[in-house]
Amino acid sequence: MIAPIWQAQYDIGRDSCVADGNVGRCRLIGDPTTWGKVVYTLFNHLDKRVRRYSAAQYGEPLAALGLRPGYVELLPDPMGSAGYSETGFDFLIPVYSAFFEALEAARVEQGASQDAAIIAPSFRVAGLNEVTADGSPTARFVDFMNGRAGPGPDVWSLLATVASPQEHLELFKEYAKLLPANAAVGDLAMRVAPTVWQKFEDKLVTQKQRSNYLGAFAAVVRILQQDNLELFVLDRWGGPGSPYGGTQTGEDLFFDSEGKILPAMIGFMPFNFMANGHYERVRVVRSDSAAASGDVYVLAGKNPDGRAAILVAALPKAGDDRIGYQVNVELNITGLGIGNWEMQRLVIDQDSTSLRYVERSKTPPPLGGALLIERHMVVPSVQYFELSPVL
């Protein structure tokens, strides 16, 4: 499901961004108290705007998925996009204090309820040590918020740079252990680690190929993190290097130079289909051979109309240097009931510039209560199957 996310900016009206290589880096916040009140006022304005999404046609489907009708990311990447990477976390404490104090004061005075959710701290992290180490900005932010009375973030966010989906899973599991019980967490700008792009630089030679890899990588993360993340966003500029030089931004893997869509941009659409179609997740059991291969991941669901949806993501496992090899995927589907079924199959690969259904066919009735679908996939890629009963 797609929900709007706004980003609160830095010091409105105080100078402009300064050049830092190819990146515009904002100056430090000059007056945290005034800034906190201004940003809270903006947040309150946005909160009122998103209330229209709380109407039954919008709010109820979002609530059913555990989502809010709107989100505001407070200080996106403050240690990178602002100058706090040089001054350190101590200079950020007054800023966070000012905002959350303004929020708390408004709640006391107005008794205001809040539809939009606050996201913080959105620090870029590249490994467990940058999350759990005592002196890390992330750990210090958690300690600071836990030591305060009053409200904290509605979603505790990071911006993760990881070498594998499994690393992403482990990183956020450890992060959750630091947080209040049942705290919502999110990744607001995931990137693939530079070591991965370096490993595949002679195999992922085109922008489309790199975008397709990122899309498949992100799909596996989404499958593994179904129970853990409230929000998951890809860094559009998460490619191996910027055409303008520098290290803060990478290659655009959503659009090419002519504005045409790349595979990573459409890689999340099947997840959206499943959310909008009210599919409830069902159990997926991997065979011994599939578990051993480690390069195919499956998410499946069934909706109240009796339709079934299956998303399959294929990605080379850690340590495998191959790209473009083919795997055979066998889906043994049970619980469909009797009768004929109609199948649609969508493929997202390095040639995808739009949603492309490659197959519409009718399947025979399930044999012995099970329907077997066998197809080939090229690694990396994503395939989405939708099964509808023929009435």
GROMACS .gro file of C-alpha atoms in nm:
model
  391
    1MET     CA    1   0.000   0.000   0.000
    2ILE     CA    2   0.129   0.350  -0.086
    3ALA     CA    3   0.106   0.623   0.180
    4PRO     CA    4   0.236   0.984   0.151
    5ILE     CA    5   0.563   1.071   0.325
    6TRP     CA    6   0.671   1.435   0.368
    7GLN     CA    7   1.019   1.545   0.472
    8ALA     CA    8   1.071   1.829   0.722
    9GLN     CA    9   1.353   2.054   0.606
   10TYR     CA   10   1.622   2.231   0.801
   11ASP     CA   11   1.641   2.603   0.869
   12ILE     CA   12   1.377   2.783   0.666
   13GLY     CA   13   1.487   3.131   0.567
   14ARG     CA   14   1.845   3.104   0.691
   15ASP     CA   15   2.088   3.113   0.399
   16SER     CA   16   2.084   2.851   0.128
   17CYS     CA   17   2.248   2.515   0.089
   18VAL     CA   18   2.623   2.516   0.053
   19ALA     CA   19   2.808   2.317  -0.208
   20ASP     CA   20   2.983   2.005  -0.086
   21GLY     CA   21   3.118   1.834  -0.394
   22ASN     CA   22   2.813   1.759  -0.605
   23VAL     CA   23   2.575   1.773  -0.305
   24GLY     CA   24   2.388   2.071  -0.164
   25ARG     CA   25   2.444   2.039   0.211
   26CYS     CA   26   2.218   2.250   0.435
   27ARG     CA   27   2.364   2.460   0.714
   28LEU     CA   28   2.314   2.378   1.079
   29ILE     CA   29   1.993   2.491   1.245
   30GLY     CA   30   2.062   2.832   1.397
   31ASP     CA   31   1.775   2.859   1.645
   32PRO     CA   32   1.647   2.514   1.749
   33THR     CA   33   1.361   2.654   1.961
   34THR     CA   34   1.214   2.861   1.678
   35TRP     CA   35   1.285   2.582   1.432
   36GLY     CA   36   1.101   2.331   1.651
   37LYS     CA   37   0.792   2.551   1.666
   38VAL     CA   38   0.798   2.623   1.292
   39VAL     CA   39   0.840   2.258   1.195
   40TYR     CA   40   0.571   2.152   1.441
   41THR     CA   41   0.335   2.410   1.288
   42LEU     CA   42   0.412   2.266   0.946
   43PHE     CA   43   0.360   1.914   1.076
   44ASN     CA   44   0.025   2.017   1.226
   45HIS     CA   45  -0.075   2.168   0.890
   46LEU     CA   46   0.015   1.848   0.709
   47ASP     CA   47  -0.167   1.646   0.973
   48LYS     CA   48  -0.487   1.837   0.898
   49ARG     CA   49  -0.435   1.784   0.526
   50VAL     CA   50  -0.410   1.407   0.564
   51ARG     CA   51  -0.731   1.387   0.763
   52ARG     CA   52  -0.921   1.363   0.437
   53TYR     CA   53  -0.742   1.031   0.382
   54SER     CA   54  -0.900   0.915   0.705
   55ALA     CA   55  -1.237   0.894   0.537
   56ALA     CA   56  -1.367   0.539   0.515
   57GLN     CA   57  -1.258   0.482   0.155
   58TYR     CA   58  -0.893   0.567   0.237
   59GLY     CA   59  -0.842   0.539   0.609
   60GLU     CA   60  -0.999   0.201   0.671
   61PRO     CA   61  -0.789   0.012   0.409
   62LEU     CA   62  -0.474   0.181   0.542
   63ALA     CA   63  -0.564   0.101   0.902
   64ALA     CA   64  -0.633  -0.260   0.809
   65LEU     CA   65  -0.270  -0.282   0.696
   66GLY     CA   66  -0.142  -0.109   1.009
   67LEU     CA   67  -0.055   0.209   0.818
   68ARG     CA   68  -0.125   0.574   0.892
   69PRO     CA   69  -0.281   0.811   0.635
   70GLY     CA   70   0.034   1.024   0.625
   71TYR     CA   71   0.394   1.037   0.750
   72VAL     CA   72   0.640   1.320   0.816
   73GLU     CA   73   1.009   1.235   0.825
   74LEU     CA   74   1.179   1.468   1.072
   75LEU     CA   75   1.529   1.572   0.962
   76PRO     CA   76   1.590   1.322   0.681
   77ASP     CA   77   1.954   1.207   0.691
   78PRO     CA   78   2.072   1.482   0.928
   79MET     CA   79   2.421   1.333   0.956
   80GLY     CA   80   2.462   1.344   0.579
   81SER     CA   81   2.248   1.610   0.415
   82ALA     CA   82   2.316   1.864   0.690
   83GLY     CA   83   2.648   1.943   0.851
   84TYR     CA   84   2.595   1.734   1.163
   85SER     CA   85   2.830   1.463   1.040
   86GLU     CA   86   3.109   1.708   1.122
   87THR     CA   87   2.976   1.854   1.449
   88GLY     CA   88   2.839   1.530   1.593
   89PHE     CA   89   2.521   1.415   1.760
   90ASP     CA   90   2.552   1.656   2.056
   91PHE     CA   91   2.451   1.942   1.825
   92LEU     CA   92   2.138   1.754   1.721
   93ILE     CA   93   2.004   1.705   2.074
   94PRO     CA   94   1.865   2.062   2.106
   95VAL     CA   95   1.695   2.023   1.768
   96TYR     CA   96   1.513   1.703   1.861
   97SER     CA   97   1.430   1.842   2.204
   98ALA     CA   98   1.276   2.155   2.053
   99PHE     CA   99   1.051   1.966   1.815
  100PHE     CA  100   0.925   1.705   2.060
  101GLU     CA  101   0.872   1.970   2.327
  102ALA     CA  102   0.661   2.173   2.082
  103LEU     CA  103   0.466   1.859   1.998
  104GLU     CA  104   0.409   1.774   2.364
  105ALA     CA  105   0.306   2.131   2.451
  106ALA     CA  106   0.050   2.137   2.172
  107ARG     CA  107  -0.098   1.809   2.287
  108VAL     CA  108  -0.131   1.940   2.644
  109GLU     CA  109  -0.281   2.273   2.541
  110GLN     CA  110  -0.508   2.156   2.261
  111GLY     CA  111  -0.562   1.791   2.342
  112ALA     CA  112  -0.485   1.743   1.975
  113SER     CA  113  -0.503   1.398   1.823
  114GLN     CA  114  -0.266   1.310   1.543
  115ASP     CA  115  -0.341   1.127   1.220
  116ALA     CA  116   0.000   1.171   1.059
  117ALA     CA  117   0.299   0.982   1.198
  118ILE     CA  118   0.642   1.125   1.286
  119ILE     CA  119   0.947   0.943   1.149
  120ALA     CA  120   1.298   0.975   1.300
  121PRO     CA  121   1.598   0.965   1.320
  122SER     CA  122   1.675   0.846   0.963
  123PHE     CA  123   2.049   0.805   1.014
  124ARG     CA  124   2.245   0.634   0.737
  125VAL     CA  125   2.389   0.306   0.871
  126ALA     CA  126   2.612   0.050   0.701
  127GLY     CA  127   2.642  -0.237   0.943
  128LEU     CA  128   2.533  -0.360   1.284
  129ASN     CA  129   2.808  -0.170   1.466
  130GLU     CA  130   2.664   0.161   1.342
  131VAL     CA  131   2.332   0.065   1.501
  132THR     CA  132   2.426  -0.097   1.831
  133ALA     CA  133   2.762   0.057   1.932
  134ASP     CA  134   2.725   0.279   2.239
  135GLY     CA  135   2.875   0.586   2.077
  136SER     CA  136   2.690   0.560   1.746
  137PRO     CA  137   2.437   0.835   1.660
  138THR     CA  138   2.161   0.571   1.633
  139ALA     CA  139   2.222   0.426   1.979
  140ARG     CA  140   2.259   0.773   2.130
  141PHE     CA  141   1.930   0.886   1.973
  142VAL     CA  142   1.752   0.582   2.120
  143ASP     CA  143   1.903   0.652   2.464
  144PHE     CA  144   1.808   1.019   2.438
  145MET     CA  145   1.446   0.946   2.345
  146ASN     CA  146   1.410   0.670   2.604
  147GLY     CA  147   1.530   0.913   2.869
  148ARG     CA  148   1.262   1.170   2.788
  149ALA     CA  149   0.905   1.189   2.912
  150GLY     CA  150   0.642   1.251   2.647
  151PRO     CA  151   0.601   1.150   2.284
  152GLY     CA  152   0.869   1.005   2.062
  153PRO     CA  153   0.877   0.897   1.698
  154ASP     CA  154   0.580   0.700   1.568
  155VAL     CA  155   0.819   0.520   1.332
  156TRP     CA  156   1.184   0.468   1.428
  157SER     CA  157   1.370   0.494   1.098
  158LEU     CA  158   1.709   0.415   0.954
  159LEU     CA  159   1.861   0.448   0.608
  160ALA     CA  160   2.033   0.114   0.556
  161THR     CA  161   2.322   0.033   0.322
  162VAL     CA  162   2.351  -0.346   0.309
  163ALA     CA  163   2.524  -0.618   0.106
  164SER     CA  164   2.238  -0.869   0.124
  165PRO     CA  165   1.870  -0.894   0.218
  166GLN     CA  166   1.970  -1.121   0.507
  167GLU     CA  167   2.199  -0.848   0.642
  168HIS     CA  168   1.907  -0.605   0.621
  169LEU     CA  169   1.688  -0.847   0.816
  170GLU     CA  170   1.949  -0.893   1.090
  171LEU     CA  171   2.021  -0.522   1.115
  172PHE     CA  172   1.657  -0.428   1.180
  173LYS     CA  173   1.605  -0.716   1.422
  174GLU     CA  174   1.892  -0.584   1.632
  175TYR     CA  175   1.765  -0.227   1.600
  176ALA     CA  176   1.421  -0.332   1.727
  177LYS     CA  177   1.581  -0.476   2.041
  178LEU     CA  178   1.696  -0.126   2.138
  179LEU     CA  179   1.350   0.029   2.102
  180PRO     CA  180   1.035   0.038   2.314
  181ALA     CA  181   0.823  -0.276   2.292
  182ASN     CA  182   0.622  -0.305   1.969
  183ALA     CA  183   0.780   0.010   1.824
  184ALA     CA  184   0.722   0.055   1.451
  185VAL     CA  185   1.039   0.067   1.241
  186GLY     CA  186   1.112   0.165   0.882
  187ASP     CA  187   1.386   0.199   0.623
  188LEU     CA  188   1.341   0.528   0.439
  189ALA     CA  189   1.619   0.499   0.180
  190MET     CA  190   1.773   0.153   0.138
  191ARG     CA  191   2.087   0.125  -0.071
  192VAL     CA  192   2.283  -0.175  -0.196
  193ALA     CA  193   2.637  -0.169  -0.053
  194PRO     CA  194   2.920  -0.048  -0.281
  195THR     CA  195   3.095  -0.386  -0.241
  196VAL     CA  196   2.805  -0.552  -0.427
  197TRP     CA  197   2.823  -0.310  -0.719
  198GLN     CA  198   3.200  -0.362  -0.732
  199LYS     CA  199   3.161  -0.740  -0.734
  200PHE     CA  200   2.920  -0.729  -1.028
  201GLU     CA  201   3.069  -0.436  -1.220
  202ASP     CA  202   3.161  -0.658  -1.518
  203LYS     CA  203   2.818  -0.828  -1.521
  204LEU     CA  204   2.577  -0.545  -1.441
  205VAL     CA  205   2.714  -0.320  -1.710
  206THR     CA  206   2.402  -0.123  -1.808
  207GLN     CA  207   2.177   0.105  -1.607
  208LYS     CA  208   1.882  -0.128  -1.676
  209GLN     CA  209   2.073  -0.429  -1.544
  210ARG     CA  210   2.171  -0.246  -1.226
  211SER     CA  211   1.816  -0.120  -1.177
  212ASN     CA  212   1.679  -0.471  -1.222
  213TYR     CA  213   1.924  -0.605  -0.962
  214LEU     CA  214   1.816  -0.336  -0.714
  215GLY     CA  215   1.449  -0.417  -0.779
  216ALA     CA  216   1.497  -0.789  -0.717
  217PHE     CA  217   1.714  -0.717  -0.411
  218ALA     CA  218   1.443  -0.492  -0.267
  219ALA     CA  219   1.170  -0.747  -0.342
  220VAL     CA  220   1.357  -1.010  -0.138
  221VAL     CA  221   1.396  -0.760   0.147
  222ARG     CA  222   1.021  -0.689   0.136
  223ILE     CA  223   0.944  -1.063   0.151
  224LEU     CA  224   1.182  -1.124   0.443
  225GLN     CA  225   1.069  -0.814   0.634
  226GLN     CA  226   0.691  -0.862   0.610
  227ASP     CA  227   0.657  -0.889   0.988
  228ASN     CA  228   0.915  -0.626   1.081
  229LEU     CA  229   0.893  -0.304   0.877
  230GLU     CA  230   0.608  -0.057   0.872
  231LEU     CA  231   0.768   0.149   0.595
  232PHE     CA  232   1.020   0.058   0.327
  233VAL     CA  233   1.154   0.303   0.070
  234LEU     CA  234   1.427   0.255  -0.189
  235ASP     CA  235   1.690   0.521  -0.244
  236ARG     CA  236   1.631   0.632  -0.601
  237TRP     CA  237   1.994   0.748  -0.623
  238GLY     CA  238   2.126   0.421  -0.483
  239GLY     CA  239   2.333   0.309  -0.778
  240PRO     CA  240   2.709   0.252  -0.774
  241GLY     CA  241   2.818   0.606  -0.858
  242SER     CA  242   2.690   0.945  -0.962
  243PRO     CA  243   2.754   1.058  -1.320
  244TYR     CA  244   2.857   1.391  -1.163
  245GLY     CA  245   3.117   1.241  -0.931
  246GLY     CA  246   3.118   1.246  -0.553
  247THR     CA  247   3.000   0.989  -0.303
  248GLN     CA  248   2.682   1.125  -0.143
  249THR     CA  249   2.456   1.036  -0.433
  250GLY     CA  250   2.472   0.741  -0.669
  251GLU     CA  251   2.331   0.659  -1.007
  252ASP     CA  252   1.958   0.711  -1.061
  253LEU     CA  253   1.809   0.361  -1.087
  254PHE     CA  254   1.442   0.470  -1.125
  255PHE     CA  255   1.462   0.669  -1.450
  256ASP     CA  256   1.707   0.686  -1.737
  257SER     CA  257   1.844   1.010  -1.884
  258GLU     CA  258   1.536   1.046  -2.107
  259GLY     CA  259   1.294   1.002  -1.818
  260LYS     CA  260   1.193   0.647  -1.908
  261ILE     CA  261   1.103   0.412  -1.625
  262LEU     CA  262   1.360   0.155  -1.516
  263PRO     CA  263   1.284  -0.189  -1.361
  264ALA     CA  264   1.340  -0.085  -0.996
  265MET     CA  265   1.070   0.180  -1.030
  266ILE     CA  266   0.804  -0.080  -1.104
  267GLY     CA  267   0.943  -0.361  -0.889
  268PHE     CA  268   0.713  -0.280  -0.596
  269MET     CA  269   0.392  -0.274  -0.799
  270PRO     CA  270   0.308  -0.643  -0.735
  271PHE     CA  271   0.323  -0.576  -0.361
  272ASN     CA  272   0.080  -0.291  -0.417
  273PHE     CA  273  -0.150  -0.523  -0.614
  274MET     CA  274  -0.154  -0.764  -0.322
  275ALA     CA  275  -0.226  -0.487  -0.070
  276ASN     CA  276  -0.501  -0.326  -0.277
  277GLY     CA  277  -0.649  -0.667  -0.355
  278HIS     CA  278  -0.684  -0.742   0.019
  279TYR     CA  279  -0.473  -1.053  -0.003
  280GLU     CA  280  -0.401  -1.214   0.331
  281ARG     CA  281  -0.064  -1.383   0.356
  282VAL     CA  282  -0.066  -1.761   0.358
  283ARG     CA  283   0.202  -2.005   0.461
  284VAL     CA  284   0.485  -2.076   0.218
  285VAL     CA  285   0.690  -2.393   0.264
  286ARG     CA  286   1.019  -2.411   0.075
  287SER     CA  287   1.142  -2.747  -0.044
  288ASP     CA  288   1.481  -2.868   0.073
  289SER     CA  289   1.632  -2.795  -0.268
  290ALA     CA  290   1.487  -2.442  -0.278
  291ALA     CA  291   1.613  -2.370   0.071
  292ALA     CA  292   1.956  -2.500  -0.021
  293SER     CA  293   1.977  -2.291  -0.340
  294GLY     CA  294   1.904  -1.971  -0.144
  295ASP     CA  295   1.823  -1.766  -0.454
  296VAL     CA  296   1.440  -1.785  -0.474
  297TYR     CA  297   1.194  -1.627  -0.229
  298VAL     CA  298   0.813  -1.646  -0.233
  299LEU     CA  299   0.528  -1.441  -0.089
  300ALA     CA  300   0.173  -1.569  -0.133
  301GLY     CA  301  -0.176  -1.459  -0.037
  302LYS     CA  302  -0.544  -1.529  -0.083
  303ASN     CA  303  -0.825  -1.273  -0.087
  304PRO     CA  304  -1.194  -1.289   0.013
  305ASP     CA  305  -1.298  -1.340  -0.352
  306GLY     CA  306  -1.107  -1.669  -0.363
  307ARG     CA  307  -0.825  -1.538  -0.582
  308ALA     CA  308  -0.464  -1.624  -0.508
  309ALA     CA  309  -0.150  -1.417  -0.566
  310ILE     CA  310   0.209  -1.537  -0.561
  311LEU     CA  311   0.518  -1.319  -0.585
  312VAL     CA  312   0.851  -1.485  -0.663
  313ALA     CA  313   1.179  -1.294  -0.638
  314ALA     CA  314   1.508  -1.440  -0.758
  315LEU     CA  315   1.844  -1.299  -0.647
  316PRO     CA  316   2.193  -1.452  -0.634
  317LYS     CA  317   2.269  -1.555  -0.279
  318ALA     CA  318   2.563  -1.404  -0.095
  319GLY     CA  319   2.887  -1.548  -0.228
  320ASP     CA  320   2.745  -1.636  -0.571
  321ASP     CA  321   2.913  -1.432  -0.844
  322ARG     CA  322   2.675  -1.540  -1.120
  323ILE     CA  323   2.429  -1.308  -1.294
  324GLY     CA  324   2.179  -1.403  -1.564
  325TYR     CA  325   2.155  -1.774  -1.490
  326GLN     CA  326   1.823  -1.957  -1.511
  327VAL     CA  327   1.633  -2.136  -1.237
  328ASN     CA  328   1.330  -2.364  -1.253
  329VAL     CA  329   1.052  -2.265  -1.011
  330GLU     CA  330   0.787  -2.517  -0.908
  331LEU     CA  331   0.486  -2.381  -0.721
  332ASN     CA  332   0.276  -2.653  -0.561
  333ILE     CA  333  -0.039  -2.465  -0.457
  334THR     CA  334  -0.295  -2.617  -0.222
  335GLY     CA  335  -0.625  -2.492  -0.082
  336LEU     CA  336  -0.765  -2.356  -0.407
  337GLY     CA  337  -1.069  -2.580  -0.426
  338ILE     CA  338  -1.213  -2.758  -0.728
  339GLY     CA  339  -1.273  -2.621  -1.077
  340ASN     CA  340  -1.069  -2.446  -1.344
  341TRP     CA  341  -0.848  -2.147  -1.281
  342GLU     CA  342  -0.730  -1.856  -1.490
  343MET     CA  343  -0.370  -1.742  -1.446
  344GLN     CA  344  -0.197  -1.414  -1.525
  345ARG     CA  345   0.181  -1.389  -1.501
  346LEU     CA  346   0.380  -1.067  -1.478
  347VAL     CA  347   0.759  -1.053  -1.530
  348ILE     CA  348   0.989  -0.773  -1.416
  349ASP     CA  349   1.342  -0.812  -1.548
  350GLN     CA  350   1.621  -0.606  -1.703
  351ASP     CA  351   1.409  -0.534  -2.013
  352SER     CA  352   1.107  -0.405  -1.823
  353THR     CA  353   1.004  -0.046  -1.885
  354SER     CA  354   0.640  -0.101  -1.785
  355LEU     CA  355   0.424  -0.367  -1.625
  356ARG     CA  356   0.431  -0.656  -1.870
  357TYR     CA  357   0.199  -0.954  -1.849
  358VAL     CA  358   0.368  -1.229  -2.045
  359GLU     CA  359   0.103  -1.494  -1.997
  360ARG     CA  360  -0.273  -1.532  -1.960
  361SER     CA  361  -0.384  -1.891  -1.955
  362LYS     CA  362  -0.631  -2.139  -1.807
  363THR     CA  363  -0.508  -2.412  -1.578
  364PRO     CA  364  -0.666  -2.757  -1.528
  365PRO     CA  365  -0.845  -2.833  -1.201
  366PRO     CA  366  -0.611  -2.901  -0.908
  367LEU     CA  367  -0.506  -3.265  -0.902
  368GLY     CA  368  -0.543  -3.425  -0.561
  369GLY     CA  369  -0.615  -3.084  -0.411
  370ALA     CA  370  -0.293  -2.928  -0.544
  371LEU     CA  371  -0.217  -2.715  -0.851
  372LEU     CA  372   0.137  -2.739  -0.988
  373ILE     CA  373   0.279  -2.443  -1.180
  374GLU     CA  374   0.629  -2.475  -1.322
  375ARG     CA  375   0.808  -2.183  -1.489
  376HIS     CA  376   1.162  -2.062  -1.557
  377MET     CA  377   1.316  -1.746  -1.411
  378VAL     CA  378   1.634  -1.557  -1.489
  379VAL     CA  379   1.828  -1.445  -1.181
  380PRO     CA  380   1.781  -1.163  -1.086
  381SER     CA  381   1.415  -1.094  -1.165
  382VAL     CA  382   1.064  -1.088  -1.018
  383GLN     CA  383   0.754  -1.275  -1.130
  384TYR     CA  384   0.396  -1.226  -1.009
  385PHE     CA  385   0.121  -1.485  -1.053
  386GLU     CA  386  -0.248  -1.414  -1.003
  387LEU     CA  387  -0.499  -1.700  -1.004
  388SER     CA  388  -0.873  -1.643  -1.039
  389PRO     CA  389  -1.147  -1.909  -1.030
  390VAL     CA  390  -1.330  -1.956  -1.359
  391LEU     CA  391  -1.699  -1.911  -1.281
   0.00000   0.00000   0.00000
